[in-house]
Tab-separated table of C-alpha atoms in Angstrom:
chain	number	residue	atom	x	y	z
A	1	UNK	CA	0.000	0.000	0.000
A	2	UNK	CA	1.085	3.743	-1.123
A	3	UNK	CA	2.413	5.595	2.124
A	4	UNK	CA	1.275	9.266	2.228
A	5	UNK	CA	3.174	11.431	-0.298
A	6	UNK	CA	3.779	8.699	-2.526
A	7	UNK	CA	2.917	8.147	-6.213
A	8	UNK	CA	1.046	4.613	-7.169
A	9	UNK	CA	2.548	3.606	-10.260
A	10	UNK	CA	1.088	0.719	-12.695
A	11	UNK	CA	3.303	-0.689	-15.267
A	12	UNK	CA	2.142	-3.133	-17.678
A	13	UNK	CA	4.713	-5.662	-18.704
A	14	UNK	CA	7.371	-6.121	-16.462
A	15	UNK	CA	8.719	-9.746	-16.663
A	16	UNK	CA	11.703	-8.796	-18.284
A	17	UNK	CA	13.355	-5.704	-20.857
A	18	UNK	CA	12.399	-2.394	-20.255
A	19	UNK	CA	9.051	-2.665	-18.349
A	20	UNK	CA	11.288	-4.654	-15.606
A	21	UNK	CA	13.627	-1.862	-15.455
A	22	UNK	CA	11.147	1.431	-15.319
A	23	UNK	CA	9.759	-0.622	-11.970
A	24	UNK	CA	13.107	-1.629	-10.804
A	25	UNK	CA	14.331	2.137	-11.070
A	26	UNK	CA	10.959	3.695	-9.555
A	27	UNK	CA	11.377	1.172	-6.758
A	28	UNK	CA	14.142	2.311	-5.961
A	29	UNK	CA	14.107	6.325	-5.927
A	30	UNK	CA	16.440	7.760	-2.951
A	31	UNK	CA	13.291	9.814	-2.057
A	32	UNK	CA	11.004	6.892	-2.134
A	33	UNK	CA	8.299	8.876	-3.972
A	34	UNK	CA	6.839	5.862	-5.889
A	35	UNK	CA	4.798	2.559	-4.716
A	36	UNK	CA	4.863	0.727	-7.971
A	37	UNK	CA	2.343	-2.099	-8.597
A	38	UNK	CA	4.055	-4.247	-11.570
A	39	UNK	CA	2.212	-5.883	-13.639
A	40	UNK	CA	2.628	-9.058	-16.317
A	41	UNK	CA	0.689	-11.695	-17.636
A	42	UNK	CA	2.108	-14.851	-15.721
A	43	UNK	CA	3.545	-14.601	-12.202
A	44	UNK	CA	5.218	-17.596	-12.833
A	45	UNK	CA	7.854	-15.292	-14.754
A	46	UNK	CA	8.619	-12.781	-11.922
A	47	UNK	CA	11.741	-14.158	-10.925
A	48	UNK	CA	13.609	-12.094	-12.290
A	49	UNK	CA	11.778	-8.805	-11.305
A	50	UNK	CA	12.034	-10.084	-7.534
A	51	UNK	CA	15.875	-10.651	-7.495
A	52	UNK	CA	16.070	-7.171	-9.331
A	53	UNK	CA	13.956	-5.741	-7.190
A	54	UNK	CA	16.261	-7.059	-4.139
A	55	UNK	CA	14.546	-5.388	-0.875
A	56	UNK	CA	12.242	-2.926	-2.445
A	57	UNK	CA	9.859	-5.926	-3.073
A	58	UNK	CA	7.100	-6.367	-0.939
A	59	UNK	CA	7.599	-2.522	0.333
A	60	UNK	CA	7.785	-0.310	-2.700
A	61	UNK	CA	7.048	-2.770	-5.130
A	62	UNK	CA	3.972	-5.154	-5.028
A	63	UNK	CA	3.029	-7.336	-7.954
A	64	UNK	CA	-0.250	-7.923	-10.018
A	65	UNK	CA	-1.310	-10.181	-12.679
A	66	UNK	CA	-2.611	-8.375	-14.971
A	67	UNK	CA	-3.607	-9.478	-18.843
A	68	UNK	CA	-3.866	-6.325	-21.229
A	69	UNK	CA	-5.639	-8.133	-23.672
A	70	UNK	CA	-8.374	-9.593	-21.436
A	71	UNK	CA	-11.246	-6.751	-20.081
A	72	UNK	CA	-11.306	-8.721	-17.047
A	73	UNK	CA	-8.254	-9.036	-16.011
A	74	UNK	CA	-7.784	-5.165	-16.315
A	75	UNK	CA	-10.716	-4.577	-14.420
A	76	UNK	CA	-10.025	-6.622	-11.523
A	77	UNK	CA	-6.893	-5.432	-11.435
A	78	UNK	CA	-7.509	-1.896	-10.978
A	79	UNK	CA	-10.541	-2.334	-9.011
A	80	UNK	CA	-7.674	-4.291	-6.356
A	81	UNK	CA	-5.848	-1.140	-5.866
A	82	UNK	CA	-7.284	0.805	-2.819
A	83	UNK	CA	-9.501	3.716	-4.360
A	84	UNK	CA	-8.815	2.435	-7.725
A	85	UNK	CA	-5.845	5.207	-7.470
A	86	UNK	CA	-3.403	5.377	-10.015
A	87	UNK	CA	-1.548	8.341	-10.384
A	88	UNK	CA	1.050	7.051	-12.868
A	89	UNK	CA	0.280	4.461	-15.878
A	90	UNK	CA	2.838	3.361	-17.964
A	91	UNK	CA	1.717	1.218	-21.047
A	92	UNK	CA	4.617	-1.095	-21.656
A	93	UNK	CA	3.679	-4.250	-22.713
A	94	UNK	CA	4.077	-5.178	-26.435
A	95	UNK	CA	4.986	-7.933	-28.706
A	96	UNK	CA	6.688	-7.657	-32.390
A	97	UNK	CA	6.433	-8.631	-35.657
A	98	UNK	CA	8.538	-8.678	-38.538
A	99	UNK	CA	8.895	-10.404	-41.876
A	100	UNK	CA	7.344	-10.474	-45.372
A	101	UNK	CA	3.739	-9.388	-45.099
A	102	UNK	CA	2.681	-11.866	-47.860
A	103	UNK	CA	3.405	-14.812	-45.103
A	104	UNK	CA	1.966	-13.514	-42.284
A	105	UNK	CA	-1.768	-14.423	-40.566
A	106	UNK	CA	-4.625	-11.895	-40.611
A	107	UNK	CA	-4.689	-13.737	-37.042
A	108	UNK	CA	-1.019	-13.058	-35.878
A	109	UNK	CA	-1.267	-9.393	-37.134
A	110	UNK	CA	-4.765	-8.960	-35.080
A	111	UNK	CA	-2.700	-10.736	-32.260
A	112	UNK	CA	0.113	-7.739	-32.581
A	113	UNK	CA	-2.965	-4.951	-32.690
A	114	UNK	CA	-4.797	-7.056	-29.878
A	115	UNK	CA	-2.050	-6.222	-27.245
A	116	UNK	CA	-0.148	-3.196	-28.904
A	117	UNK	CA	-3.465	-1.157	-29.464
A	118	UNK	CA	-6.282	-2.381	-28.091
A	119	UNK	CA	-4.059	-3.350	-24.962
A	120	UNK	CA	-3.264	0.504	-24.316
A	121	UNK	CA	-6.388	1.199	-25.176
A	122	UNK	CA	-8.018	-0.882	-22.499
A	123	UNK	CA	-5.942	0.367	-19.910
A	124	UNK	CA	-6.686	3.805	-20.751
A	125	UNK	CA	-9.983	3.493	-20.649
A	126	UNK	CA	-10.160	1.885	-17.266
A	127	UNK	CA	-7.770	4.434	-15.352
A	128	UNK	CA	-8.713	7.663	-17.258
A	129	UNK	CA	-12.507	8.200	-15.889
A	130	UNK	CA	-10.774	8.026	-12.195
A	131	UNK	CA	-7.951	10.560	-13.203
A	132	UNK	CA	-10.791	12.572	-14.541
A	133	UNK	CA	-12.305	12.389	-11.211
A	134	UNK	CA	-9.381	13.694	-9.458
A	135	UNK	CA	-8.185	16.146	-12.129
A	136	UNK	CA	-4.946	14.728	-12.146
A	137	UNK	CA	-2.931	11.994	-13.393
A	138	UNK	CA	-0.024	11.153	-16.233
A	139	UNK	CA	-0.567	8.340	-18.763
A	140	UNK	CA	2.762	6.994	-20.629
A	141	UNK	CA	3.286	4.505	-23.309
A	142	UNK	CA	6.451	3.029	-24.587
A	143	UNK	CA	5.929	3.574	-27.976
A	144	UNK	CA	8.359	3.256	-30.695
A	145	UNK	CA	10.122	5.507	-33.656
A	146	UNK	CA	8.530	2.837	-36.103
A	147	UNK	CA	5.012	4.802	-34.895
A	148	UNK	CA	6.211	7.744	-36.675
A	149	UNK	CA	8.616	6.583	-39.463
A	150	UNK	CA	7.343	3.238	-41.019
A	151	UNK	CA	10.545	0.850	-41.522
A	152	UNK	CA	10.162	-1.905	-44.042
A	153	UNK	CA	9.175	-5.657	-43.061
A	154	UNK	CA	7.926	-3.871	-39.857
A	155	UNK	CA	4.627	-3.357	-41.748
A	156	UNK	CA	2.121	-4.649	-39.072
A	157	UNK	CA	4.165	-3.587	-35.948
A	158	UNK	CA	4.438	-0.088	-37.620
A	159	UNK	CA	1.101	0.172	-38.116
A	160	UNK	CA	0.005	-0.929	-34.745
A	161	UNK	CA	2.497	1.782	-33.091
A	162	UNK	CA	1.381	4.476	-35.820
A	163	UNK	CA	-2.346	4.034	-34.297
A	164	UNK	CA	-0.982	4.329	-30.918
A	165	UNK	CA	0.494	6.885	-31.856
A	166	UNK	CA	-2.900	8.416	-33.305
A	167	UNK	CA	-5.108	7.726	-30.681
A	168	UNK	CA	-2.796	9.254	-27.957
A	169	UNK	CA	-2.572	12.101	-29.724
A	170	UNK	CA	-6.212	12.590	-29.745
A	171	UNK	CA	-6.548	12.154	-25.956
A	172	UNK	CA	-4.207	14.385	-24.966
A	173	UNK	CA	-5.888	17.256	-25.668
A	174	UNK	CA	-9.261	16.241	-23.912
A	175	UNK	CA	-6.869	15.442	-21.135
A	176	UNK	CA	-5.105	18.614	-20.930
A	177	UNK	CA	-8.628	20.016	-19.710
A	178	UNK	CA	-8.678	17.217	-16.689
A	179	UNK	CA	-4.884	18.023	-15.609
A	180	UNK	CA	-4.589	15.068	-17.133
A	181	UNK	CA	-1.154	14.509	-19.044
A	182	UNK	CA	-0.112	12.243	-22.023
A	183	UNK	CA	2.921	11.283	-22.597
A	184	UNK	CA	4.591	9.252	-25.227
A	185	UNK	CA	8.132	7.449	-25.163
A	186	UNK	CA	9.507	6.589	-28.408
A	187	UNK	CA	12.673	4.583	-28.703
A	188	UNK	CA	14.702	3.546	-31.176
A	189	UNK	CA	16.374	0.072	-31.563
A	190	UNK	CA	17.028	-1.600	-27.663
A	191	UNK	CA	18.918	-4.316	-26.591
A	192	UNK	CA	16.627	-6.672	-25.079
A	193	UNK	CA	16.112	-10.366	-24.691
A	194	UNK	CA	13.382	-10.114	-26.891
A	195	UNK	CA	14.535	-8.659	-29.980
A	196	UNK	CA	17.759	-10.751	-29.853
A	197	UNK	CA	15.579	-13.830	-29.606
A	198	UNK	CA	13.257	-12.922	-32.593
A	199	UNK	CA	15.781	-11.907	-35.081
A	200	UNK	CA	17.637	-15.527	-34.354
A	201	UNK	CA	14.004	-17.190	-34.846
A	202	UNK	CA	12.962	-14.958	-37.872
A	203	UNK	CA	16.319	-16.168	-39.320
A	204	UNK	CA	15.508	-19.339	-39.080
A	205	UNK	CA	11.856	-19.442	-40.221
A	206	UNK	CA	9.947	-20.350	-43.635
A	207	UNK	CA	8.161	-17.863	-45.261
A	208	UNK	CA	5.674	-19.418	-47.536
A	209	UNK	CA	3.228	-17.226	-49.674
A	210	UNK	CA	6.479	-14.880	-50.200
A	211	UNK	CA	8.481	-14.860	-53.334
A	212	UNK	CA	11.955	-16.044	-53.381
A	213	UNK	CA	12.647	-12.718	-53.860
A	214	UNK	CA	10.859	-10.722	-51.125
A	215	UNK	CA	12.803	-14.029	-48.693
A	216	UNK	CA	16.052	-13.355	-50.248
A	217	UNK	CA	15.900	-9.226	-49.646
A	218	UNK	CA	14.488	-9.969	-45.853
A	219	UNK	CA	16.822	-12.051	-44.996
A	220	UNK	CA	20.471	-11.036	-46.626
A	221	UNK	CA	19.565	-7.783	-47.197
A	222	UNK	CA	17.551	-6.426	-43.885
A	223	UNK	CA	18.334	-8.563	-41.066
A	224	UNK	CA	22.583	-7.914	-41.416
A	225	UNK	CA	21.464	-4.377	-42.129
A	226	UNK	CA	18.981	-4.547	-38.613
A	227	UNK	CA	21.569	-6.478	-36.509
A	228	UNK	CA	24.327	-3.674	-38.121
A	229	UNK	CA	21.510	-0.795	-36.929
A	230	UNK	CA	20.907	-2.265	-33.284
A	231	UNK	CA	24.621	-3.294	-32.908
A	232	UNK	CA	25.779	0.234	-33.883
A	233	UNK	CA	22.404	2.121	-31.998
A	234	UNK	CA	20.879	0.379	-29.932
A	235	UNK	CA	20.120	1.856	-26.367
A	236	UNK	CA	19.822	-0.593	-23.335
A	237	UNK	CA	16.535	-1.076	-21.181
A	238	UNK	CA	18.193	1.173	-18.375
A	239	UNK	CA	18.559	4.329	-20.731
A	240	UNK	CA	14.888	3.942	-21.642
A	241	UNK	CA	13.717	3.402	-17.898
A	242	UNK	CA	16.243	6.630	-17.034
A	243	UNK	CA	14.327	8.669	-19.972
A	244	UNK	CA	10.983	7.558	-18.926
A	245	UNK	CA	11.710	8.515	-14.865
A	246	UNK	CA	12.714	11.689	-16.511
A	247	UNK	CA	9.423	12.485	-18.087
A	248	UNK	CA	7.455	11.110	-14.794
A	249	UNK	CA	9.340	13.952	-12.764
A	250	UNK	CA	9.149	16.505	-15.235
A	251	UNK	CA	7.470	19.680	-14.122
A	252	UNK	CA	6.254	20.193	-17.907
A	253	UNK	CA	6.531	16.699	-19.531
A	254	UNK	CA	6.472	16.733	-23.325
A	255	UNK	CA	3.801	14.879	-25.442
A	256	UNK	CA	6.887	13.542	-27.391
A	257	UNK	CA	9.899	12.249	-26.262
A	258	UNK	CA	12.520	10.328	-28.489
A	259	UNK	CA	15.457	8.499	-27.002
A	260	UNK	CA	18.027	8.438	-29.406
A	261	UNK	CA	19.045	11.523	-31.012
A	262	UNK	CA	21.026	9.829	-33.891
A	263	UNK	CA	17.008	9.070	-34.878
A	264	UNK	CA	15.948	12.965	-35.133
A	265	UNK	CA	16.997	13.317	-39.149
A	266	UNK	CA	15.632	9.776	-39.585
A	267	UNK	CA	12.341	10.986	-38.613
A	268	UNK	CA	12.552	14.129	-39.832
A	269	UNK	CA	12.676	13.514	-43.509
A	270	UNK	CA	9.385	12.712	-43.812
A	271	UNK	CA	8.688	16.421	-42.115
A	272	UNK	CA	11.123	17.978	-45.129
A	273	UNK	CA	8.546	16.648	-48.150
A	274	UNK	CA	4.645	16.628	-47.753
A	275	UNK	CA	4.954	14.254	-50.628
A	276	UNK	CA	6.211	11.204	-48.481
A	277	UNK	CA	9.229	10.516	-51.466
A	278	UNK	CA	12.093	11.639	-49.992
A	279	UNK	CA	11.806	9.569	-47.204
A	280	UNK	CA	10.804	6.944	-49.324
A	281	UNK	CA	13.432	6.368	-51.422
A	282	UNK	CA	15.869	7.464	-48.798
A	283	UNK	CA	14.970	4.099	-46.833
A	284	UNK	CA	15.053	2.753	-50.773
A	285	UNK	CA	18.817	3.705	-51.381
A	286	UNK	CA	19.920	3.080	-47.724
A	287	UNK	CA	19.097	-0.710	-48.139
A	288	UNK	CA	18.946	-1.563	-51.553
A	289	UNK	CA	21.906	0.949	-52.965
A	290	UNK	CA	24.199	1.666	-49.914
A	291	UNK	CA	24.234	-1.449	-48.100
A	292	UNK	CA	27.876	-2.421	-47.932
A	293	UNK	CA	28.444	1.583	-47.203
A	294	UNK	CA	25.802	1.229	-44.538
A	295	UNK	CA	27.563	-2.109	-43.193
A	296	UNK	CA	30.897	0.051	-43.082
A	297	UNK	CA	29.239	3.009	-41.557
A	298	UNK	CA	27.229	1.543	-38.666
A	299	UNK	CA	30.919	-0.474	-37.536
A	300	UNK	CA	32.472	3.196	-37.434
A	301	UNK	CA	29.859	4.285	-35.321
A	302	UNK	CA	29.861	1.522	-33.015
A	303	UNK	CA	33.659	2.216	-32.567
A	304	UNK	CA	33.286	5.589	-32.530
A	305	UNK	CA	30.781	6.422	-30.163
A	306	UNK	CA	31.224	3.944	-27.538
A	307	UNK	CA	27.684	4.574	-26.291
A	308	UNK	CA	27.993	8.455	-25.926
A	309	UNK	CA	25.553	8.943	-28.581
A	310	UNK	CA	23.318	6.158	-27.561
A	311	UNK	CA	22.385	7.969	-24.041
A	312	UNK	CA	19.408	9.091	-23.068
A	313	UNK	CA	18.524	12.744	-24.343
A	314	UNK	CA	15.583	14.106	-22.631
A	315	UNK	CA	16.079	16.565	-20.229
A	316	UNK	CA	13.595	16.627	-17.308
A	317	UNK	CA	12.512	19.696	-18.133
């Protein structure tokens, strides 16, 4: 239970990767101005959560199950917190999807909407009449740069963060009239358990209802140029958990908030040409026409940098 003074906190997703992290680094605040209630889908996968947690769990941390594609579980959850109080949501869980669309299931791309939409959606809904109420709150999602730049063979997962993206946008200005704020967190590549594992199993996998084509540009052409990109980029779950604390203490928090500077041009080009073509074919020539370059490039950067460029960027104010 929150102590007076203190901030309740719901994250969704926090077995592992960066939901584990934001609740780990909440949990632990010097000033102890956060009770988090962490949330995932199976408690039989909070292991590591708990030892991460060390001796903040139990005391600033509690745990909930807590389904975001299931109305019921989202309701009883909330409805188990005393007052139904939650000053702080953070939408985190998510699940990807990448490959040729031609081989993918209407049902696995509903399955990728199902939790990366309607899962934020549902949690929104069920918090934001009680924030309403008490004319104040602060809703975050971990959203994604591939809700405002699409990148290819990301189709579906694109699309499912673009209407995040959209819908949040919306809100935020009926919100603003509640003292209700909206906040989005948009990463770029991260180093996670999660991604590692799915490019080794989309590696591996048959595509059929693709041409040989299509399979031979996804997987010699994008994934080296992916791993190259998140090798050379990537950010680690503790930047992202750092940015997002950030935002939470901000005294003016920003609707958006990118992690990774090196992806400002990237997402800018499509801001330089109301046509949509120079972004276009600049995605086109980058891995189609410059791929070797791009090979050589990203391994400069990686040397280069040595993570100085990959740290977190927003400000808290």
């Amino acid at each position: 239970m929150a102590s007076e003074g203190q901030k309740v906190v719901l994250i969704t997703g926090c077995s592992s990767g960066i939901g584990l992290r934001i609740a780990v680094m909440l949990a632990k605040d010097e000033k102890k101005r956060y009770h988090v209630i962490a949330t995932m889908r199976d408690l039989k996968r909070k292991d590591k959560l708990v030892q991460a947690a060390g001796d903040t769990y139990g005391k600033m941390l509690t745990l909930q199950t807590l389904d975001v594609c299931s109305d019921e579980s989202v309701k009883q959850c909330i409805s188990s917190i005393k007052d139904r109080r939650v000053d702080v949501l953070i939408n985190n869980a998510g699940i990807g999807l990448v490959g040729p669309v031609e081989s993918i299931s209407m049902d696995e791309m509903k399955k990728v909407f199902e939790t990366n939409f309607f899962g934020v959606v549902r949690m929104i809904k069920e918090v934001m009449p009680d924030m309403k109420k008490r004319r104040g709150g602060h809703i975050l999602v971990i959203s994604s740069v591939m809700g405002l730049q699409g990148v290819v063979f990301n189709d579906v997962y694109s699309a499912s963060k673009f209407a995040m993206e959209g819908f949040c946008e919306s809100l935020a200005v009926q919100l603003l009239k509640f003292n209700v704020t909206m906040s989005m967190i948009e990463p770029g590549p991260v180093h996670t358990e999660f991604e590692a594992k799915m490019v080794e199993d989309v590696s591996k996998k048959e595509y059929p209802g693709a041409d040989p084509d299509t399979v031979h540009y996804f997987k010699n052409v994008y994934l080296p140029s992916s791993i190259d990109i998140f090798e050379a980029l990537g950010q680690t779950p503790d930047h992202i958990a750092g940015c997002t604390k950030k935002v939470i203490e901000s005294s003016r928090p920003r609707f958006r908030n990118m992690t990774n500077p090196l992806y400002t041009p990237i997402v800018a080009l499509k801001h330089a040409d109301e046509t949509g073509g120079l972004s276009v074919h600049a995605f086109y020539n980058l891995l189609f026409n410059f791929g070797p370059l791009m090979h050589v490039t990203m391994n400069m950067i990686k040397c280069l940098t040595c993570g100085c460029l990959r740290s977190p960027t927003i400000s808290p104010t």
